[in-house]
């Protein structure tokens, strides 16, 4: 049996990037609710993200979405973030909120629209130079609603060409991270609907093109941990967008809907070498990120809960006695292997994690520390006037 003391050193390098948009208002197509204290500026979003990191030690960077997070001076935003103890992370492009993109962006039949989408990605790469970001994450809201509406094959060819043009603009260790999603906003076909299509495109591009797996972007019942294992095996798992779902792309708190699924995913990450000291900074090349929205719950504690959930399930995944498991698997001990796996999942690591945090000068209970910190009252009092940010 592996003990918490044995795995504790492995928790040291864990980093979970938080999304700037989690701090803004969000909702469904029916209603976006305003919440007191919601940021009016990108700097205020960064301040909220830094609060999550200060209380958990788990979230040292914040992802930006362009144009939602466009500012005049990204170098200044970077300095501001660094002063607060966090870095600016992944830059997410956005080709889904402009009228020109109604029938596609990189896949559009009109070369002018395709060029506009490529130019937007060039702009994102410029931002990456100023922010020091490594990853350009591309999710494309492209597809069609009706059979016959679009030339499926022609769109793939145009997509490949657009991605190539963008990829060729990247510099140094910058990466292109392609995110897939089964459906929405298109309902009949989506141009990058699954890991296989994403893999086909990034494999054609080259070494610095990888896949982003958003846990909410699959059909119900999909074995996501199998996809994790396969992408790691192929060397193409670039990042996660963690969240949880009951029905579609719900963007709820990671681990809330199905903690066991999160455990199984993280076990495959560990098993496949996707977590741990691959690089000098002690981190693997697989970026852990959240992609969530807090529509009805308070946002900063929602993010704190999320990073703690990932840490907790990672600890449980690390607790799996891999040698014993391999022996049981090899000897065909079906029930024995399953029991070893489940033992780790059922181990309550919360008291050990609280002690682990306290030893490092972090609050043993970050949610409670947030409630007692007065931060929420402070932002509610200070952030009056102006317009609260949301995804529009
Ligand atoms: C699309 O549903 C997505 O998962 C992509 O990552 C977008 O960038 C993000 O959500 C925006 O909320
Ligand atoms: Mn996502």
Short mmCIF file of C-alpha atoms and ligand atoms in Angstrom, two decimals:
data_model
loop_
_atom_site.label_atom_id
_atom_site.label_comp_id
_atom_site.label_asym_id
_atom_site.label_seq_id
_atom_site.Cartn_x
_atom_site.Cartn_y
_atom_site.Cartn_z
CA UNK A 1 0.00 0.00 0.00
CA UNK A 2 1.44 3.39 -1.00
CA UNK A 3 1.23 5.98 1.80
CA UNK A 4 0.56 9.71 1.68
CA UNK A 5 4.06 10.39 3.03
CA UNK A 6 5.50 8.59 -0.01
CA UNK A 7 3.55 10.62 -2.53
CA UNK A 8 3.70 13.99 -0.73
CA UNK A 9 6.90 15.15 -2.50
CA UNK A 10 5.20 14.52 -5.85
CA UNK A 11 2.49 17.03 -5.07
CA UNK A 12 5.07 19.79 -4.86
CA UNK A 13 5.19 20.76 -8.52
CA UNK A 14 1.46 20.79 -9.19
CA UNK A 15 0.24 23.79 -11.18
CA UNK A 16 -3.30 24.37 -12.39
CA UNK A 17 -3.90 27.32 -14.68
CA UNK A 18 -7.09 29.23 -14.03
CA UNK A 19 -9.14 30.89 -16.79
CA UNK A 20 -9.63 34.66 -16.64
CA UNK A 21 -13.23 34.18 -17.78
CA UNK A 22 -14.12 32.21 -14.64
CA UNK A 23 -14.01 35.50 -12.71
CA UNK A 24 -16.31 37.34 -15.10
CA UNK A 25 -20.07 36.96 -15.24
CA UNK A 26 -21.37 34.01 -17.22
CA UNK A 27 -24.59 32.15 -17.69
CA UNK A 28 -26.56 30.27 -20.27
CA UNK A 29 -28.25 31.47 -23.44
CA UNK A 30 -31.20 32.23 -21.17
CA UNK A 31 -29.57 34.59 -18.67
CA UNK A 32 -26.24 35.94 -17.50
CA UNK A 33 -26.52 36.91 -13.83
CA UNK A 34 -24.50 39.79 -12.40
CA UNK A 35 -22.65 39.14 -9.13
CA UNK A 36 -21.42 41.82 -6.72
CA UNK A 37 -17.62 42.18 -6.85
CA UNK A 38 -17.26 40.88 -10.41
CA UNK A 39 -14.18 42.37 -12.16
CA UNK A 40 -14.61 45.36 -14.45
CA UNK A 41 -11.08 45.15 -15.82
CA UNK A 42 -8.65 42.44 -16.85
CA UNK A 43 -6.38 43.52 -13.97
CA UNK A 44 -9.22 42.82 -11.52
CA UNK A 45 -9.60 39.32 -12.99
CA UNK A 46 -5.87 38.79 -12.52
CA UNK A 47 -6.14 39.99 -8.90
CA UNK A 48 -8.86 37.38 -8.25
CA UNK A 49 -6.75 34.67 -9.86
CA UNK A 50 -3.79 35.69 -7.69
CA UNK A 51 -6.01 35.34 -4.62
CA UNK A 52 -6.75 31.73 -5.58
CA UNK A 53 -3.02 31.07 -5.86
CA UNK A 54 -2.17 32.84 -2.59
CA UNK A 55 -4.62 30.66 -0.67
CA UNK A 56 -3.90 27.32 -2.37
CA UNK A 57 -0.38 27.51 -3.83
CA UNK A 58 -1.82 25.59 -6.78
CA UNK A 59 -2.67 28.17 -9.43
CA UNK A 60 0.46 30.07 -10.48
CA UNK A 61 -0.87 31.25 -13.86
CA UNK A 62 -3.97 32.65 -15.48
CA UNK A 63 -5.13 32.02 -19.05
CA UNK A 64 -6.35 34.91 -21.18
CA UNK A 65 -8.96 34.95 -23.95
CA UNK A 66 -8.54 37.40 -26.82
CA UNK A 67 -10.36 39.75 -27.42
CA UNK A 68 -12.14 39.39 -24.03
CA UNK A 69 -8.87 40.23 -22.28
CA UNK A 70 -7.41 42.74 -24.73
CA UNK A 71 -5.50 45.53 -22.98
CA UNK A 72 -3.37 48.34 -24.41
CA UNK A 73 -0.23 47.27 -22.62
CA UNK A 74 0.31 43.53 -22.11
CA UNK A 75 3.82 44.08 -20.77
CA UNK A 76 2.32 46.19 -17.99
CA UNK A 77 -0.35 43.55 -17.31
CA UNK A 78 2.40 40.97 -17.12
CA UNK A 79 4.32 43.05 -14.55
CA UNK A 80 1.13 43.60 -12.57
CA UNK A 81 0.45 39.84 -12.52
CA UNK A 82 4.01 39.02 -11.56
CA UNK A 83 3.89 41.52 -8.69
CA UNK A 84 0.85 39.62 -7.43
CA UNK A 85 2.72 36.32 -7.71
CA UNK A 86 1.17 34.86 -10.87
CA UNK A 87 2.12 34.56 -14.53
CA UNK A 88 0.03 35.14 -17.63
CA UNK A 89 -0.49 31.75 -19.26
CA UNK A 90 -2.22 30.29 -22.28
CA UNK A 91 -3.62 32.66 -24.87
CA UNK A 92 -6.99 31.49 -26.18
CA UNK A 93 -8.09 32.73 -29.57
CA UNK A 94 -11.70 33.57 -30.31
CA UNK A 95 -13.20 33.25 -33.78
CA UNK A 96 -16.71 32.65 -32.59
CA UNK A 97 -18.17 36.06 -31.83
CA UNK A 98 -17.90 38.00 -35.04
CA UNK A 99 -20.64 38.15 -37.67
CA UNK A 100 -18.15 37.29 -40.40
CA UNK A 101 -17.67 33.87 -38.82
CA UNK A 102 -21.30 32.77 -39.04
CA UNK A 103 -20.46 30.06 -41.57
CA UNK A 104 -16.91 29.39 -40.46
CA UNK A 105 -13.58 31.09 -39.82
CA UNK A 106 -10.56 29.00 -40.84
CA UNK A 107 -12.93 26.76 -42.82
CA UNK A 108 -14.95 29.54 -44.49
CA UNK A 109 -15.29 29.40 -48.27
CA UNK A 110 -14.35 33.10 -48.55
CA UNK A 111 -10.57 33.62 -48.47
CA UNK A 112 -11.05 37.09 -46.93
CA UNK A 113 -12.80 35.61 -43.90
CA UNK A 114 -10.13 32.93 -43.59
CA UNK A 115 -7.43 35.60 -43.71
CA UNK A 116 -9.23 37.59 -41.02
CA UNK A 117 -9.20 34.48 -38.78
CA UNK A 118 -5.51 33.89 -39.48
CA UNK A 119 -4.76 37.55 -38.71
CA UNK A 120 -6.56 37.20 -35.38
CA UNK A 121 -4.24 34.33 -34.51
CA UNK A 122 -1.22 36.41 -35.54
CA UNK A 123 -2.47 39.06 -33.12
CA UNK A 124 -2.70 36.38 -30.40
CA UNK A 125 0.89 35.37 -31.12
CA UNK A 126 1.97 39.02 -30.70
CA UNK A 127 0.21 39.03 -27.34
CA UNK A 128 2.09 35.83 -26.42
CA UNK A 129 5.39 37.59 -27.07
CA UNK A 130 4.43 40.36 -24.64
CA UNK A 131 2.98 38.07 -21.98
CA UNK A 132 5.66 35.38 -22.23
CA UNK A 133 3.00 32.73 -22.86
CA UNK A 134 3.97 29.37 -24.28
CA UNK A 135 0.62 28.12 -25.57
CA UNK A 136 -1.79 29.35 -28.23
CA UNK A 137 -5.00 27.43 -27.66
CA UNK A 138 -7.36 27.20 -30.59
CA UNK A 139 -10.95 26.09 -30.27
CA UNK A 140 -13.00 26.54 -33.42
CA UNK A 141 -16.76 26.92 -33.24
CA UNK A 142 -17.02 25.71 -36.82
CA UNK A 143 -19.38 23.24 -38.41
CA UNK A 144 -22.81 23.04 -39.98
CA UNK A 145 -26.38 22.47 -38.90
CA UNK A 146 -27.89 20.67 -41.88
CA UNK A 147 -26.78 17.75 -44.04
CA UNK A 148 -25.67 19.10 -47.39
CA UNK A 149 -25.08 22.60 -46.01
CA UNK A 150 -21.30 22.35 -46.27
CA UNK A 151 -18.57 20.44 -48.06
CA UNK A 152 -17.17 18.44 -45.14
CA UNK A 153 -13.97 17.46 -46.96
CA UNK A 154 -13.32 20.93 -48.40
CA UNK A 155 -13.57 22.40 -44.90
CA UNK A 156 -10.96 19.96 -43.58
CA UNK A 157 -8.58 20.97 -46.35
CA UNK A 158 -9.05 24.69 -45.64
CA UNK A 159 -8.68 24.05 -41.92
CA UNK A 160 -5.39 22.22 -42.45
CA UNK A 161 -4.10 25.13 -44.52
CA UNK A 162 -5.14 27.74 -41.94
CA UNK A 163 -3.60 25.83 -39.06
CA UNK A 164 -0.36 25.43 -41.02
CA UNK A 165 -0.18 29.18 -41.65
CA UNK A 166 -0.71 29.92 -37.95
CA UNK A 167 1.71 27.21 -36.82
CA UNK A 168 4.44 28.57 -39.06
CA UNK A 169 4.17 31.93 -37.31
CA UNK A 170 5.03 30.47 -33.87
CA UNK A 171 8.46 31.07 -32.43
CA UNK A 172 10.88 29.25 -30.15
CA UNK A 173 9.09 27.01 -27.71
CA UNK A 174 5.61 28.35 -28.43
CA UNK A 175 3.01 25.65 -29.02
CA UNK A 176 -0.23 25.39 -30.98
CA UNK A 177 -2.79 23.55 -28.87
CA UNK A 178 -5.88 22.38 -30.77
CA UNK A 179 -9.04 21.78 -28.76
CA UNK A 180 -11.81 19.51 -30.00
CA UNK A 181 -15.48 19.53 -29.12
CA UNK A 182 -18.25 17.20 -30.23
CA UNK A 183 -20.96 19.77 -30.90
CA UNK A 184 -22.19 23.27 -30.11
CA UNK A 185 -22.61 25.81 -31.57
CA UNK A 186 -22.92 23.60 -34.67
CA UNK A 187 -25.30 20.68 -34.27
CA UNK A 188 -24.96 18.49 -37.36
CA UNK A 189 -21.22 18.40 -37.90
CA UNK A 190 -18.27 20.06 -36.20
CA UNK A 191 -14.95 20.51 -38.00
CA UNK A 192 -12.80 19.41 -35.03
CA UNK A 193 -15.23 17.15 -33.17
CA UNK A 194 -12.97 14.56 -31.57
CA UNK A 195 -9.46 13.68 -30.46
CA UNK A 196 -8.77 11.73 -33.64
CA UNK A 197 -9.44 14.72 -35.89
CA UNK A 198 -7.44 17.00 -33.60
CA UNK A 199 -4.63 14.46 -33.61
CA UNK A 200 -4.65 14.18 -37.42
CA UNK A 201 -4.24 17.95 -37.72
CA UNK A 202 -1.57 18.44 -35.07
CA UNK A 203 0.39 15.40 -36.26
CA UNK A 204 0.54 16.96 -39.73
CA UNK A 205 1.75 20.28 -38.31
CA UNK A 206 4.75 19.16 -36.31
CA UNK A 207 6.29 18.69 -32.90
CA UNK A 208 5.02 21.88 -31.29
CA UNK A 209 1.40 21.17 -32.16
CA UNK A 210 -0.55 19.23 -29.55
CA UNK A 211 -4.12 18.45 -28.49
CA UNK A 212 -6.17 20.02 -25.70
CA UNK A 213 -8.62 17.67 -24.02
CA UNK A 214 -11.57 19.54 -22.52
CA UNK A 215 -13.29 17.05 -20.26
CA UNK A 216 -16.74 18.43 -21.15
CA UNK A 217 -16.38 17.93 -24.89
CA UNK A 218 -17.38 14.30 -25.38
CA UNK A 219 -20.52 12.26 -25.84
CA UNK A 220 -21.99 10.98 -22.58
CA UNK A 221 -20.40 7.69 -21.60
CA UNK A 222 -17.14 8.30 -23.48
CA UNK A 223 -14.15 6.67 -21.84
CA UNK A 224 -12.08 9.85 -21.51
CA UNK A 225 -9.21 8.18 -19.67
CA UNK A 226 -8.67 5.96 -22.70
CA UNK A 227 -8.22 9.07 -24.84
CA UNK A 228 -5.75 10.41 -22.28
CA UNK A 229 -3.77 7.16 -22.43
CA UNK A 230 -3.76 7.17 -26.21
CA UNK A 231 -2.74 10.82 -26.63
CA UNK A 232 0.05 10.43 -24.08
CA UNK A 233 1.21 7.30 -25.88
CA UNK A 234 1.34 9.32 -29.10
CA UNK A 235 3.15 12.22 -27.39
CA UNK A 236 0.36 14.62 -28.32
CA UNK A 237 -1.50 15.41 -25.12
CA UNK A 238 -0.74 19.11 -24.68
CA UNK A 239 -3.22 20.23 -22.09
CA UNK A 240 -6.46 19.74 -20.24
CA UNK A 241 -9.40 22.05 -19.93
CA UNK A 242 -10.87 20.62 -16.74
CA UNK A 243 -14.51 21.04 -15.84
CA UNK A 244 -17.41 18.71 -15.29
CA UNK A 245 -20.64 18.00 -17.03
CA UNK A 246 -23.91 16.24 -16.50
CA UNK A 247 -25.41 16.72 -19.96
CA UNK A 248 -23.42 18.72 -22.50
CA UNK A 249 -20.59 21.25 -22.19
CA UNK A 250 -21.81 22.33 -18.75
CA UNK A 251 -18.51 23.92 -17.59
CA UNK A 252 -19.27 23.07 -13.96
CA UNK A 253 -16.70 22.70 -11.20
CA UNK A 254 -14.20 19.96 -12.04
CA UNK A 255 -14.79 16.80 -10.04
CA UNK A 256 -18.28 17.94 -9.02
CA UNK A 257 -20.28 15.73 -11.35
CA UNK A 258 -18.10 12.63 -11.37
CA UNK A 259 -15.13 12.55 -8.98
CA UNK A 260 -14.39 8.94 -9.95
CA UNK A 261 -13.99 9.93 -13.60
CA UNK A 262 -11.54 12.66 -12.58
CA UNK A 263 -9.61 10.07 -10.57
CA UNK A 264 -9.49 7.68 -13.56
CA UNK A 265 -8.30 10.46 -15.86
CA UNK A 266 -5.58 11.54 -13.45
CA UNK A 267 -4.48 7.97 -12.93
CA UNK A 268 -3.87 7.64 -16.70
CA UNK A 269 -2.02 10.97 -16.67
CA UNK A 270 0.30 9.67 -13.95
CA UNK A 271 0.58 6.24 -15.59
CA UNK A 272 1.44 7.78 -18.96
CA UNK A 273 4.10 10.20 -17.66
CA UNK A 274 1.89 13.28 -18.08
CA UNK A 275 2.52 14.47 -14.55
CA UNK A 276 5.85 15.02 -12.94
CA UNK A 277 9.33 16.30 -13.37
CA UNK A 278 9.82 16.20 -17.15
CA UNK A 279 11.22 19.74 -17.28
CA UNK A 280 13.70 21.76 -15.19
CA UNK A 281 10.77 23.52 -13.49
CA UNK A 282 9.59 20.12 -12.26
CA UNK A 283 6.56 20.09 -14.52
CA UNK A 284 5.53 17.88 -17.39
CA UNK A 285 4.58 19.28 -20.78
CA UNK A 286 0.93 18.49 -20.13
CA UNK A 287 -0.66 21.71 -18.93
CA UNK A 288 -3.46 21.42 -16.38
CA UNK A 289 -6.01 24.16 -16.90
CA UNK A 290 -9.54 24.85 -15.80
CA UNK A 291 -12.20 25.92 -18.27
CA UNK A 292 -15.19 26.70 -16.14
CA UNK A 293 -17.90 29.23 -15.56
CA UNK A 294 -19.49 30.02 -12.23
CA UNK A 295 -23.02 31.02 -13.16
CA UNK A 296 -24.70 30.76 -9.78
CA UNK A 297 -21.99 30.08 -7.21
CA UNK A 298 -19.44 32.67 -6.00
CA UNK A 299 -16.54 32.77 -8.41
CA UNK A 300 -13.32 33.00 -6.38
CA UNK A 301 -14.32 30.22 -3.94
CA UNK A 302 -15.59 28.27 -6.97
CA UNK A 303 -12.09 28.40 -8.41
CA UNK A 304 -10.51 27.51 -5.06
CA UNK A 305 -12.82 24.48 -4.81
CA UNK A 306 -11.83 23.46 -8.35
CA UNK A 307 -8.06 23.51 -7.89
CA UNK A 308 -8.43 21.66 -4.58
CA UNK A 309 -10.54 18.99 -6.29
CA UNK A 310 -7.83 18.42 -8.89
CA UNK A 311 -5.15 18.24 -6.20
CA UNK A 312 -7.21 15.80 -4.17
CA UNK A 313 -7.89 13.44 -7.05
CA UNK A 314 -4.26 13.65 -8.19
CA UNK A 315 -3.16 12.62 -4.68
CA UNK A 316 -5.54 9.66 -4.78
CA UNK A 317 -4.31 8.69 -8.25
CA UNK A 318 -0.71 8.82 -7.00
CA UNK A 319 -1.70 6.51 -4.16
CA UNK A 320 -2.46 3.63 -6.52
CA UNK A 321 0.09 0.92 -5.77
CA UNK A 322 1.32 0.57 -9.32
CA UNK A 323 3.60 -2.42 -8.69
CA UNK A 324 0.85 -4.37 -6.99
CA UNK A 325 -1.56 -3.33 -9.72
CA UNK A 326 0.80 -4.49 -12.48
CA UNK A 327 1.31 -7.82 -10.72
CA UNK A 328 -2.44 -8.34 -10.38
CA UNK A 329 -3.01 -7.35 -14.01
CA UNK A 330 -0.30 -9.68 -15.27
CA UNK A 331 -1.56 -12.62 -13.28
CA UNK A 332 -5.10 -12.07 -14.53
CA UNK A 333 -6.41 -11.24 -11.06
CA UNK A 334 -9.39 -9.22 -12.21
CA UNK A 335 -10.95 -8.54 -8.82
CA UNK A 336 -7.59 -8.02 -7.12
CA UNK A 337 -6.54 -5.39 -9.68
CA UNK A 338 -9.85 -3.61 -9.39
CA UNK A 339 -9.61 -3.65 -5.58
CA UNK A 340 -6.13 -2.04 -5.65
CA UNK A 341 -7.47 0.69 -7.92
CA UNK A 342 -10.57 1.30 -5.78
CA UNK A 343 -8.60 1.31 -2.52
CA UNK A 344 -6.73 4.37 -3.72
CA UNK A 345 -9.89 6.07 -4.93
CA UNK A 346 -11.65 5.53 -1.62
CA UNK A 347 -8.74 6.84 0.48
CA UNK A 348 -9.72 10.11 2.10
CA UNK A 349 -6.64 12.31 1.62
CA UNK A 350 -8.27 15.50 2.86
CA UNK A 351 -6.76 15.52 6.39
CA UNK A 352 -3.30 14.73 4.97
CA UNK A 353 -3.64 17.50 2.39
CA UNK A 354 -4.70 19.99 5.05
CA UNK A 355 -1.60 19.13 7.08
CA UNK A 356 0.54 19.27 3.93
CA UNK A 357 -0.72 22.80 3.24
CA UNK A 358 -0.18 23.95 6.81
CA UNK A 359 3.42 22.70 6.68
CA UNK A 360 3.98 24.95 3.69
CA UNK A 361 2.54 28.05 5.30
CA UNK A 362 -0.72 27.77 3.35
CA UNK A 363 -4.15 27.79 4.98
CA UNK A 364 -5.18 24.26 5.95
CA UNK A 365 -8.68 25.08 4.69
CA UNK A 366 -8.42 27.57 1.81
CA UNK A 367 -12.19 27.93 1.38
CA UNK A 368 -12.59 28.94 4.99
CA UNK A 369 -9.50 31.18 4.80
CA UNK A 370 -11.13 32.96 1.86
CA UNK A 371 -14.35 33.47 3.81
CA UNK A 372 -12.37 34.86 6.75
CA UNK A 373 -10.02 36.99 4.63
CA UNK A 374 -12.53 39.74 3.93
CA UNK A 375 -11.51 39.72 0.24
CA UNK A 376 -15.08 39.20 -0.97
CA UNK A 377 -16.38 42.16 1.06
CA UNK A 378 -13.47 44.25 -0.17
CA UNK A 379 -14.11 43.61 -3.86
CA UNK A 380 -17.84 44.09 -3.44
CA UNK A 381 -17.22 47.48 -1.87
CA UNK A 382 -14.48 48.54 -4.27
CA UNK A 383 -15.89 47.32 -7.58
CA UNK A 384 -18.81 49.62 -7.88
CA UNK A 385 -19.53 51.44 -11.12
CA UNK A 386 -18.07 50.61 -14.50
CA UNK A 387 -19.30 47.51 -16.28
CA UNK A 388 -18.77 44.03 -15.02
CA UNK A 389 -16.95 41.80 -17.46
CA UNK A 390 -18.58 38.79 -19.03
CA UNK A 391 -17.97 36.60 -22.05
CA UNK A 392 -19.39 39.11 -24.52
C1 LIG B 1 -15.49 25.96 -25.96
O1 LIG B 1 -16.66 25.44 -25.45
C2 LIG B 1 -14.45 26.15 -24.88
O2 LIG B 1 -14.28 24.96 -24.16
C3 LIG B 1 -13.13 26.65 -25.44
O3 LIG B 1 -12.06 26.27 -24.61
C4 LIG B 1 -13.32 28.12 -25.38
O4 LIG B 1 -12.18 28.87 -25.55
C5 LIG B 1 -13.94 28.23 -24.01
O5 LIG B 1 -14.85 27.14 -23.97
C6 LIG B 1 -14.61 29.52 -23.79
O6 LIG B 1 -15.43 29.51 -22.66
MN1 LIG B 2 -12.37 24.44 -23.31
#
